[in-house]
XYZ file of C-alpha atoms in Angstrom:
647
model
C 1.202 -36.547 3.326
C 1.260 -38.749 0.260
C -0.911 -40.108 -2.485
C -2.466 -38.684 -5.638
C -4.886 -35.740 -5.609
C -8.370 -36.097 -7.155
C -7.730 -33.046 -9.310
C -5.193 -32.677 -12.094
C -5.314 -28.987 -12.998
C -5.342 -26.063 -10.572
C -6.501 -22.564 -11.439
C -4.973 -19.892 -9.226
C -7.469 -17.056 -8.847
C -4.860 -14.456 -7.966
C -1.788 -12.613 -9.202
C 1.744 -11.616 -8.210
C 3.944 -13.442 -5.768
C 1.204 -15.595 -4.206
C 0.124 -16.943 -7.596
C 3.737 -17.824 -8.391
C 4.206 -19.416 -4.971
C 1.072 -21.618 -5.273
C 2.028 -22.708 -8.787
C 5.485 -23.705 -7.597
C 4.023 -26.251 -5.171
C 1.407 -27.443 -7.652
C 4.138 -28.110 -10.194
C 6.129 -30.033 -7.560
C 3.064 -32.202 -6.951
C 2.518 -32.860 -10.661
C -0.634 -30.735 -10.883
C -1.139 -28.591 -13.990
C -1.643 -24.855 -13.510
C -3.875 -22.170 -14.988
C -3.351 -18.428 -14.499
C -6.012 -15.790 -14.798
C -4.934 -12.249 -15.477
C -6.150 -8.735 -16.086
C -5.149 -6.644 -19.072
C -2.660 -4.864 -16.802
C -0.962 -8.189 -16.003
C -0.609 -9.612 -19.506
C 3.186 -9.826 -19.152
C 3.264 -10.766 -15.466
C 5.379 -13.586 -14.037
C 2.429 -15.745 -12.945
C 1.084 -15.658 -16.509
C 4.407 -16.781 -17.951
C 4.835 -19.495 -15.322
C 1.436 -21.195 -15.746
C 0.760 -24.009 -18.187
C -2.254 -22.073 -19.472
C -3.520 -18.512 -18.939
C -6.832 -16.751 -19.514
C -7.449 -13.004 -19.613
C -10.520 -12.227 -17.510
C -10.946 -8.481 -17.972
C -9.704 -4.975 -17.448
C -7.080 -3.642 -15.029
C -9.364 -2.754 -12.105
C -10.071 -5.674 -9.730
C -13.819 -5.292 -10.270
C -13.246 -5.849 -13.974
C -11.080 -8.953 -13.542
C -9.883 -10.622 -10.323
C -13.197 -10.055 -8.513
C -15.355 -11.496 -11.329
C -16.426 -14.895 -10.037
C -18.262 -15.769 -13.239
C -15.199 -15.051 -15.357
C -13.007 -17.199 -13.095
C -15.415 -20.143 -13.187
C -15.638 -19.795 -16.974
C -11.821 -19.770 -17.218
C -11.726 -23.014 -15.208
C -14.377 -24.573 -17.448
C -12.584 -23.438 -20.607
C -9.228 -24.900 -19.545
C -10.522 -28.003 -17.780
C -9.259 -26.897 -14.351
C -10.904 -29.018 -11.692
C -9.682 -27.052 -8.635
C -9.313 -23.369 -7.712
C -6.888 -21.881 -5.186
C -7.835 -18.304 -4.194
C -4.479 -17.194 -2.720
C -5.084 -14.240 -0.390
C -6.942 -10.997 -0.994
C -9.413 -10.529 -3.850
C -11.926 -13.419 -3.553
C -10.044 -15.493 -0.973
C -12.601 -14.780 1.764
C -15.659 -14.258 -0.401
C -18.102 -17.142 0.241
C -19.612 -16.758 -3.220
C -16.506 -18.242 -4.850
C -16.609 -21.626 -3.042
C -20.391 -21.644 -3.553
C -19.886 -21.148 -7.296
C -17.186 -23.836 -7.312
C -19.522 -26.305 -5.617
C -22.245 -25.595 -8.153
C -19.777 -26.064 -11.035
C -18.294 -29.277 -9.602
C -14.901 -27.675 -8.996
C -12.797 -28.288 -5.861
C -12.281 -25.109 -3.826
C -9.009 -25.058 -1.886
C -10.338 -23.694 1.371
C -13.252 -23.955 3.788
C -16.915 -24.281 2.919
C -18.882 -21.197 1.872
C -21.010 -21.132 5.026
C -17.922 -21.150 7.272
C -16.337 -18.297 5.330
C -19.630 -16.426 5.475
C -19.651 -16.542 9.267
C -15.972 -15.761 9.811
C -15.752 -13.060 7.119
C -18.277 -11.009 9.058
C -16.366 -9.735 12.084
C -19.512 -9.359 14.163
C -20.733 -12.930 13.529
C -17.200 -14.273 13.911
C -16.828 -12.631 17.300
C -20.176 -14.027 18.458
C -19.194 -17.543 17.350
C -15.852 -17.270 19.153
C -17.527 -16.132 22.358
C -19.826 -19.159 22.084
C -16.760 -21.395 21.696
C -15.186 -19.929 24.840
C -12.435 -17.962 23.079
C -11.555 -14.720 24.944
C -12.640 -11.636 22.953
C -12.103 -7.877 23.136
C -15.073 -6.036 24.741
C -17.112 -4.159 22.159
C -20.312 -3.787 20.146
C -21.279 -5.767 17.054
C -25.015 -5.140 16.896
C -27.292 -4.692 13.883
C -28.261 -1.125 14.811
C -25.761 0.878 12.741
C -27.202 4.306 13.398
C -24.645 7.013 14.117
C -26.180 7.861 17.490
C -26.322 4.207 18.576
C -22.689 3.703 17.610
C -21.655 6.853 19.479
C -23.599 5.691 22.529
C -21.883 2.294 22.419
C -18.486 3.947 22.048
C -19.179 5.946 25.214
C -20.179 2.741 27.001
C -17.019 0.922 25.915
C -14.828 3.896 26.768
C -12.295 5.703 24.628
C -10.015 4.948 22.919
C -12.107 2.675 20.695
C -11.506 0.893 17.407
C -13.961 1.190 14.509
C -13.712 -1.855 12.230
C -15.531 -2.751 9.023
C -17.360 -6.010 9.718
C -16.551 -7.255 6.223
C -13.068 -5.801 6.263
C -9.448 -6.756 6.364
C -5.997 -5.355 5.680
C -6.651 -2.215 7.720
C -9.346 -0.888 5.358
C -12.366 0.553 7.106
C -10.483 0.625 10.408
C -9.936 3.696 12.574
C -8.672 4.256 16.111
C -10.557 7.040 17.905
C -8.927 8.629 20.926
C -11.590 11.203 21.853
C -15.375 11.379 21.642
C -15.344 14.586 19.616
C -13.383 12.851 16.849
C -15.760 9.887 16.634
C -18.264 11.202 14.004
C -15.554 12.119 11.505
C -13.677 8.838 11.905
C -16.934 6.882 11.661
C -17.876 8.583 8.388
C -14.381 7.963 6.972
C -14.317 4.292 8.037
C -17.769 3.639 6.590
C -16.870 5.314 3.294
C -13.687 3.287 2.917
C -15.462 0.063 3.909
C -18.259 0.668 1.416
C -15.771 1.227 -1.388
C -13.590 -1.761 -0.485
C -16.163 -4.375 0.550
C -19.567 -3.156 -0.634
C -20.806 -2.804 2.959
C -20.427 0.056 5.433
C -21.372 -2.008 8.481
C -18.912 -1.626 11.362
C -18.269 -2.949 14.843
C -16.655 -1.255 17.815
C -13.989 -2.616 20.138
C -12.136 -1.339 23.138
C -8.675 -0.244 21.977
C -6.070 -2.234 23.862
C -3.100 0.025 24.517
C 0.206 -1.099 22.962
C -0.666 -4.758 22.414
C 1.210 -7.321 20.391
C -0.488 -8.787 17.350
C -0.033 -12.557 17.613
C -1.728 -15.133 15.405
C -2.043 -18.913 15.430
C -1.803 -20.942 12.222
C -4.154 -23.936 12.111
C -4.690 -26.703 9.557
C -7.817 -28.856 9.494
C -9.058 -31.718 7.340
C -12.646 -32.701 6.549
C -12.424 -35.672 8.898
C -12.411 -33.558 12.055
C -8.640 -33.442 12.617
C -7.207 -30.030 13.530
C -3.660 -29.039 14.493
C -1.934 -25.739 15.124
C 1.487 -24.836 13.758
C 2.508 -22.302 16.372
C 2.284 -18.549 16.393
C 3.510 -15.595 14.388
C 4.145 -12.130 15.767
C 2.868 -9.429 13.394
C 3.211 -6.369 15.609
C 5.233 -4.179 13.209
C 2.480 -2.430 11.255
C 1.598 0.814 9.571
C -2.009 1.816 8.968
C -2.998 -1.509 10.551
C -1.219 -3.369 7.753
C 1.614 -5.716 8.614
C 5.190 -4.971 7.606
C 7.317 -7.497 9.514
C 6.282 -10.916 10.814
C 8.211 -13.517 12.747
C 7.896 -16.972 14.228
C 7.989 -17.654 17.065
C 6.876 -14.516 18.900
C 9.465 -13.068 21.305
C 6.627 -12.619 23.813
C 5.213 -16.155 23.721
C 6.558 -19.047 25.739
C 5.579 -22.731 25.655
C 2.645 -22.415 28.076
C 1.066 -19.419 26.345
C 1.646 -21.040 22.936
C -0.151 -24.164 24.101
C -3.061 -22.122 25.509
C -3.500 -20.061 22.352
C -3.143 -23.173 20.228
C -5.788 -25.054 22.236
C -8.223 -22.146 21.970
C -7.716 -21.941 18.207
C -8.069 -25.683 17.635
C -11.224 -25.788 19.777
C -12.712 -22.869 17.856
C -11.867 -24.431 14.479
C -13.567 -27.672 15.467
C -16.605 -25.769 16.742
C -17.232 -24.154 13.349
C -16.393 -27.270 11.304
C -13.373 -25.675 9.688
C -11.419 -27.221 6.808
C -8.098 -26.094 5.327
C -5.550 -23.493 6.374
C -6.725 -20.724 8.667
C -5.371 -18.174 11.091
C -6.775 -16.948 14.395
C -5.573 -13.420 15.134
C -5.245 -12.180 18.703
C -4.201 -9.089 20.593
C -1.785 -9.935 23.390
C -1.836 -7.363 26.186
C 0.918 -6.391 28.602
C -0.395 -8.862 31.196
C -0.033 -11.799 28.794
C -3.783 -12.190 28.180
C -4.900 -12.810 24.606
C -8.086 -11.540 22.968
C -9.617 -12.768 19.689
C -9.666 -10.198 16.859
C -10.614 -12.098 13.730
C -10.075 -15.252 11.747
C -8.598 -15.297 8.260
C -10.084 -18.209 6.340
C -7.221 -18.474 3.883
C -3.476 -18.695 3.526
C -1.747 -15.699 5.123
C 0.804 -13.462 3.441
C 3.216 -14.353 6.261
C 2.877 -18.154 5.978
C 6.564 -18.559 4.907
C 7.851 -17.945 8.454
C 5.726 -20.839 9.696
C 7.026 -23.000 6.851
C 10.589 -22.071 7.809
C 10.314 -23.070 11.472
C 8.174 -26.194 10.920
C 9.717 -27.478 7.678
C 6.213 -27.915 6.223
C 4.808 -26.745 2.879
C 1.480 -25.141 3.815
C 0.266 -24.955 0.213
C 0.860 -28.672 -0.240
C -1.058 -29.320 2.979
C -3.898 -27.151 1.656
C -4.046 -29.044 -1.622
C -3.999 -32.445 0.043
C -6.711 -31.490 2.527
C -8.814 -30.129 -0.342
C -8.315 -33.487 -2.066
C -9.964 -35.189 0.907
C -6.833 -36.609 2.536
C -6.430 -36.803 6.273
C -3.736 -34.761 7.958
C -0.592 -36.860 7.966
C 0.615 -35.566 11.336
C -0.875 -34.974 14.744
C -0.172 -32.163 17.176
C 2.561 -34.181 18.853
C 4.364 -34.466 15.490
C 4.705 -30.698 14.962
C 8.273 -29.539 15.618
C 9.700 -26.023 15.701
C 13.239 -25.259 14.588
C 14.939 -21.897 15.053
C 13.505 -18.525 14.183
C 12.255 -16.869 10.980
C 11.480 -13.244 10.079
C 9.686 -11.909 7.008
C 9.639 -8.419 5.489
C 6.998 -7.101 3.116
C 8.688 -5.065 0.398
C 6.163 -2.531 -0.840
C 6.110 0.025 -3.643
C 5.411 2.993 -1.408
C 7.091 6.131 -0.095
C 7.490 6.077 3.715
C 8.477 9.745 3.728
C 5.163 10.660 2.093
C 2.957 8.772 4.529
C 3.551 5.407 2.828
C 1.867 6.583 -0.339
C 1.698 3.788 -2.971
C 4.046 4.127 -5.941
C 2.864 2.586 -9.178
C 5.168 2.526 -12.201
C 8.082 0.652 -13.736
C 10.491 -1.301 -11.549
C 13.431 -0.668 -13.836
C 15.992 -2.772 -11.959
C 15.196 -5.772 -9.750
C 17.934 -7.942 -8.234
C 16.774 -10.101 -5.296
C 19.388 -11.178 -2.787
C 20.897 -14.639 -2.631
C 20.987 -16.617 0.615
C 17.454 -15.781 1.799
C 13.998 -16.726 0.569
C 12.475 -14.083 -1.708
C 8.886 -14.679 -2.828
C 8.076 -12.442 -5.788
C 6.711 -12.241 -9.291
C 9.060 -9.558 -10.565
C 11.757 -8.933 -13.136
C 13.682 -5.857 -14.241
C 11.343 -3.669 -16.259
C 8.180 -5.046 -14.637
C 5.245 -2.679 -14.312
C 3.761 -2.243 -10.831
C 0.109 -1.405 -11.608
C -1.702 1.117 -9.409
C -4.796 -1.075 -9.212
C -3.574 -3.638 -6.682
C -1.925 -3.969 -3.294
C 1.429 -2.209 -2.935
C 3.333 -5.302 -1.736
C 5.681 -6.513 -4.470
C 7.858 -9.109 -2.695
C 8.520 -10.885 0.597
C 11.994 -11.438 2.037
C 12.385 -14.244 4.572
C 15.400 -15.343 6.615
C 15.670 -18.366 8.916
C 18.350 -19.037 11.524
C 19.007 -21.058 14.662
C 18.279 -17.977 16.810
C 16.271 -14.802 16.408
C 19.450 -12.735 16.185
C 20.838 -15.010 13.463
C 17.638 -14.600 11.461
C 17.621 -10.822 11.987
C 21.231 -10.391 10.861
C 20.746 -12.625 7.804
C 17.652 -10.689 6.811
C 19.415 -7.349 7.261
C 22.247 -8.538 5.023
C 19.829 -9.850 2.401
C 17.811 -6.641 2.459
C 20.930 -4.557 1.877
C 21.866 -6.721 -1.105
C 18.403 -6.481 -2.652
C 18.092 -3.933 -5.449
C 14.695 -2.411 -6.311
C 15.050 0.730 -8.440
C 12.817 2.801 -10.668
C 10.208 3.660 -8.092
C 10.337 4.268 -4.382
C 9.952 1.371 -1.956
C 9.976 0.880 1.806
C 13.264 -1.059 1.618
C 15.332 1.326 3.733
C 12.488 1.840 6.190
C 12.301 -1.924 6.740
C 16.052 -2.006 7.319
C 15.757 0.735 9.923
C 13.003 -1.253 11.671
C 15.137 -4.408 11.734
C 18.143 -2.493 13.060
C 16.246 -0.563 15.739
C 17.311 -1.608 19.266
C 13.700 -2.090 20.418
C 13.006 -4.559 17.613
C 16.406 -6.193 18.059
C 15.555 -6.790 21.720
C 12.173 -8.313 20.800
C 10.212 -5.544 22.503
C 8.134 -4.136 19.627
C 4.367 -3.743 19.996
C 1.775 -2.487 17.503
C 2.732 1.049 18.531
C 6.341 0.593 17.396
C 6.186 2.483 14.088
C 4.264 5.446 15.513
C 6.437 5.638 18.617
C 9.783 5.449 16.801
C 8.840 7.075 13.479
C 11.480 9.772 13.865
C 14.291 7.211 14.109
C 13.067 5.119 11.166
C 14.464 6.383 7.869
C 16.019 9.225 9.829
C 17.598 12.269 8.107
C 20.170 10.948 5.676
C 22.950 13.532 6.043
C 26.351 12.243 4.953
C 24.882 9.078 3.393
C 22.765 11.118 0.986
C 25.752 13.355 0.171
C 27.924 10.311 -0.596
C 25.214 8.956 -2.888
C 24.893 12.347 -4.557
C 28.648 12.446 -5.180
C 28.459 8.986 -6.707
C 25.580 10.162 -8.888
C 27.570 13.204 -9.966
C 30.588 11.048 -10.741
C 28.627 8.598 -12.833
C 26.646 11.284 -14.602
C 29.924 12.916 -15.613
C 31.921 9.764 -16.375
C 33.246 9.629 -19.962
C 30.611 7.951 -22.055
C 27.854 9.513 -19.978
C 26.343 12.974 -20.501
C 29.453 15.103 -19.918
C 32.275 14.053 -22.211
C 34.262 17.289 -22.272
C 36.943 18.372 -19.827
C 35.348 21.627 -18.660
C 33.834 22.072 -15.224
C 30.082 21.650 -15.585
C 27.326 22.231 -13.035
C 24.809 19.553 -12.158
C 21.500 20.029 -10.309
C 20.310 16.994 -8.414
C 17.217 17.234 -6.215
C 16.233 14.804 -3.440
C 13.086 15.706 -1.551
C 13.371 19.389 -0.719
C 17.182 19.435 -0.908
C 18.946 20.533 -4.093
C 22.606 19.641 -4.648
C 24.631 21.705 -7.139
C 28.013 20.031 -7.620
C 30.430 21.247 -10.290
C 32.107 18.304 -11.997
C 35.237 18.329 -14.117
C 36.297 15.185 -15.974
C 40.074 14.730 -15.824
C 42.390 12.042 -17.082
C 42.395 8.373 -16.066
C 38.702 8.365 -15.223
C 39.057 10.927 -12.429
C 36.300 13.464 -11.790
C 36.979 16.550 -9.702
C 33.856 17.568 -7.760
C 33.342 20.897 -6.022
C 30.261 22.020 -4.122
C 29.681 25.113 -2.011
C 30.189 24.468 1.678
C 32.120 21.221 1.186
C 35.715 20.261 0.489
C 36.587 19.445 -3.105
C 36.946 15.750 -3.906
C 38.517 13.626 -6.605
C 36.496 10.536 -7.520
C 37.474 7.771 -9.917
C 35.565 4.879 -11.427
C 37.580 1.700 -10.914
C 35.308 -0.920 -12.434
C 31.847 -1.145 -13.929
C 29.918 -4.403 -14.215
C 26.424 -3.795 -15.488
C 24.731 -1.517 -12.998
C 27.371 -2.127 -10.300
C 30.205 0.352 -10.095
C 33.325 0.373 -7.910
C 34.843 3.798 -7.328
C 37.385 5.541 -5.131
C 36.238 8.476 -3.022
C 38.304 10.259 -0.363
C 40.771 7.395 -0.207
C 38.174 4.659 0.228
C 36.849 2.111 -2.252
C 33.052 2.020 -2.500
C 30.609 -0.046 -4.509
C 27.345 1.388 -5.749
C 24.446 0.228 -7.878
C 23.681 2.983 -10.360
C 20.624 3.478 -12.560
C 20.151 6.513 -14.787
C 16.870 7.521 -16.376
C 15.510 10.478 -18.352
C 14.408 12.336 -15.228
C 16.926 11.267 -12.630
C 19.265 8.743 -11.128
C 19.108 6.030 -8.492
C 22.159 5.160 -6.425
C 22.332 2.336 -3.893
C 25.362 2.450 -1.632
C 26.003 0.841 1.762
C 22.699 -0.990 1.301
C 20.565 2.171 1.099
C 18.878 3.486 -2.018
C 18.740 7.167 -2.965
C 16.885 8.679 -5.894
C 17.652 12.109 -7.327
C 15.662 14.159 -9.806
C 18.012 15.546 -12.439
C 17.266 19.253 -12.918
C 20.483 20.011 -14.794
C 18.829 20.797 -18.111
C 15.589 22.230 -16.754
C 14.842 25.956 -16.539
C 15.643 27.563 -13.207
C 12.898 27.896 -10.614
C 11.732 31.461 -10.101
C 10.232 33.205 -7.130
C 10.614 30.326 -4.736
C 8.054 28.183 -6.534
C 8.204 24.855 -4.756
C 6.006 22.438 -2.846
C 4.566 25.281 -0.782
C 3.332 27.371 -3.737
C -0.296 26.337 -3.374
C -0.272 23.695 -6.094
C -1.819 20.468 -4.829
C -0.446 17.506 -6.789
C -1.302 13.823 -6.770
C 1.318 11.657 -5.094
C 0.361 8.458 -6.929
C -1.672 6.827 -9.663
C -5.242 6.380 -8.521
C -8.934 7.231 -8.649
C -10.392 10.397 -7.142
C -13.073 9.343 -4.644
C -13.929 12.787 -3.246
C -13.284 16.474 -3.906
C -13.839 18.466 -0.742
C -13.440 22.083 -1.867
C -14.658 24.318 -4.682
C -13.314 27.403 -6.414
C -13.530 30.330 -4.028
C -13.374 28.275 -0.829
C -10.971 29.428 1.876
C -8.775 26.570 3.105
C -6.238 26.026 5.865
C -2.874 24.190 5.775
C -3.393 20.460 6.306
C -7.082 20.583 5.373
C -8.057 17.450 3.348
C -9.068 18.611 -0.128
C -8.929 15.566 -2.414
C -9.066 11.874 -1.529
C -7.503 9.381 -3.940
C -7.934 5.614 -3.809
C -4.841 3.647 -4.805
C -3.810 0.072 -4.131
C -6.984 -0.542 -2.092
C -6.453 2.356 0.335
C -7.799 5.917 0.509
C -5.205 8.715 0.710
C -6.131 12.264 1.685
C -4.287 15.067 -0.125
C -4.205 18.156 2.056
C -3.774 21.850 1.392
C -0.105 22.902 1.411
C -0.972 26.531 2.305
C -3.622 28.787 3.767
C -5.511 30.588 1.025
C -8.368 30.569 -1.472
C -8.991 27.826 -4.048
C -8.542 29.259 -7.551
C -8.855 26.075 -9.627
C -10.207 22.545 -9.217
C -8.868 20.329 -11.981
C -10.419 16.943 -11.124
C -13.832 15.452 -10.462
C -14.898 12.418 -8.469
C -14.082 9.271 -10.437
C -11.199 10.798 -12.385
C -8.055 8.744 -12.957
C -4.898 10.682 -12.088
C -1.181 10.033 -12.267
C 1.722 11.092 -10.047
C 2.297 14.871 -9.976
C -1.055 15.612 -11.650
C -2.313 19.036 -10.523
C -5.478 18.496 -8.498
C -6.113 22.005 -7.178
C -4.510 25.428 -7.186
C -4.632 27.674 -4.137
C -3.716 31.341 -3.920
C -1.833 31.763 -0.664
C -2.829 34.500 1.702
């Protein structure tokens, strides 16, 4: 594609890595950029990168990034004549392109009426059936009564999927295995959908057992030309949200690719589509594909398609929005090699993937792979937005080349200060089922025990490194006496005794283990080389007021430093009946009162964080003695929500 665009200044109605990524292409094309930002993002990378920036409100999305009027006013104020929505927030809200049209601003995406149809899963499915695209059997009727939905679920046959018709990203979605569980899951799905999308309307679909999630990227211009850019496999998911994507799919050959591509192109033409879009399908064990939904925007995982096609999808979007014709036909699309993408998220896999807002104290992305991010050391990860903080992408001539390059890049990446899914992603990449290309959407659930498995000797080695560096001259212990340390990781407490000796040597003793001499060899910033048990190791070390982070052999370990805290009495620990918040967030429901008798695992408080609801359950059987929060309260990590007297 070539030629000037009819707009000169682009406002990006988004934040984080996607805002940075869109601005990078706009700058390459000579188009000026405008950032909008919330009060929580005043120091964010996309704000610093843009030519101009406008604050549009408070931290919560409803106070800022979801305010169409504020975004249009920011465009008017800065003279921006085009708006790119990125993904999430308003990207699939038809009111934004409608407002752009009224204001005479170019919207980078399809027309409002097309988004309106495809954003509603029920209407989208009906339009796809009319276009001859194979769909999953289900119910998408207007009667939303509980009894009608239960009756339709019986007709479809369990297991069934409940899906918010206005939804996406796994919100408002539940899989129901048995009829008796249907009412509870329906109530939960509707509540989450209402909070996320303003509508509690749902549809039902037959749950296809262990499918692959395969999607087709299309690009269309306003002159009726549509092409597809191949498929992406997005089967590695948790809570129906994607974690790893790749192109091409290990399960798709040339004939199936052509069939899925033809169906997607035909459907796009039938609805008069314009811009970048993605048709998402479930691929069953027999090789049949079934339409799930269409995303009328750029996908998070678009970089893998860019890697294998050599195309810049954002540039194609901008040129199509400018009224240009597609510069290539289907016969011109070429695929080269294989690409895999990981979504690095601020979340704790060991705590059910709970989001982790806070300060990313140390951020060092790897060289040699593509890393899309809007981060820097010391950046705040607000609790108000999605937990994804970066994307890591590797491309190679074969799938195995791409997998090995991505594994190496992931191990080199440093993200410290809050917990992330970095090691979990590495375990997924290294798992033999994924390595063989055999993963389905059931992969994470099926292999959960082998992903981020018990750490054993690796955690002990990291603890020893932490003890060494805590005791190194110039750190906290500068005397030569043996001193005890208390380092806690999860439920395990380590109590090494460390004695600083000459020439940088630390003698470490711990009950049940052989004594060791460790010595710091070299320190460069946060990277430390040290000798341990006759072997040279390199670790990344970060110390804070409450604890230490150590990354060694590519894995990151965090330890709470209890050395100078009072001892714990009477076995008071996580099972003492104190229910604490695991994240920053907003309380959306309190399900018990003082005096209520509760059982272990019973959901007591639900907190919304990073666009998802998270149930906090009773740690013990007993009676509620205190309720410390109300619906709507803002809470931080470790805040005491309830107190329960065990017994």
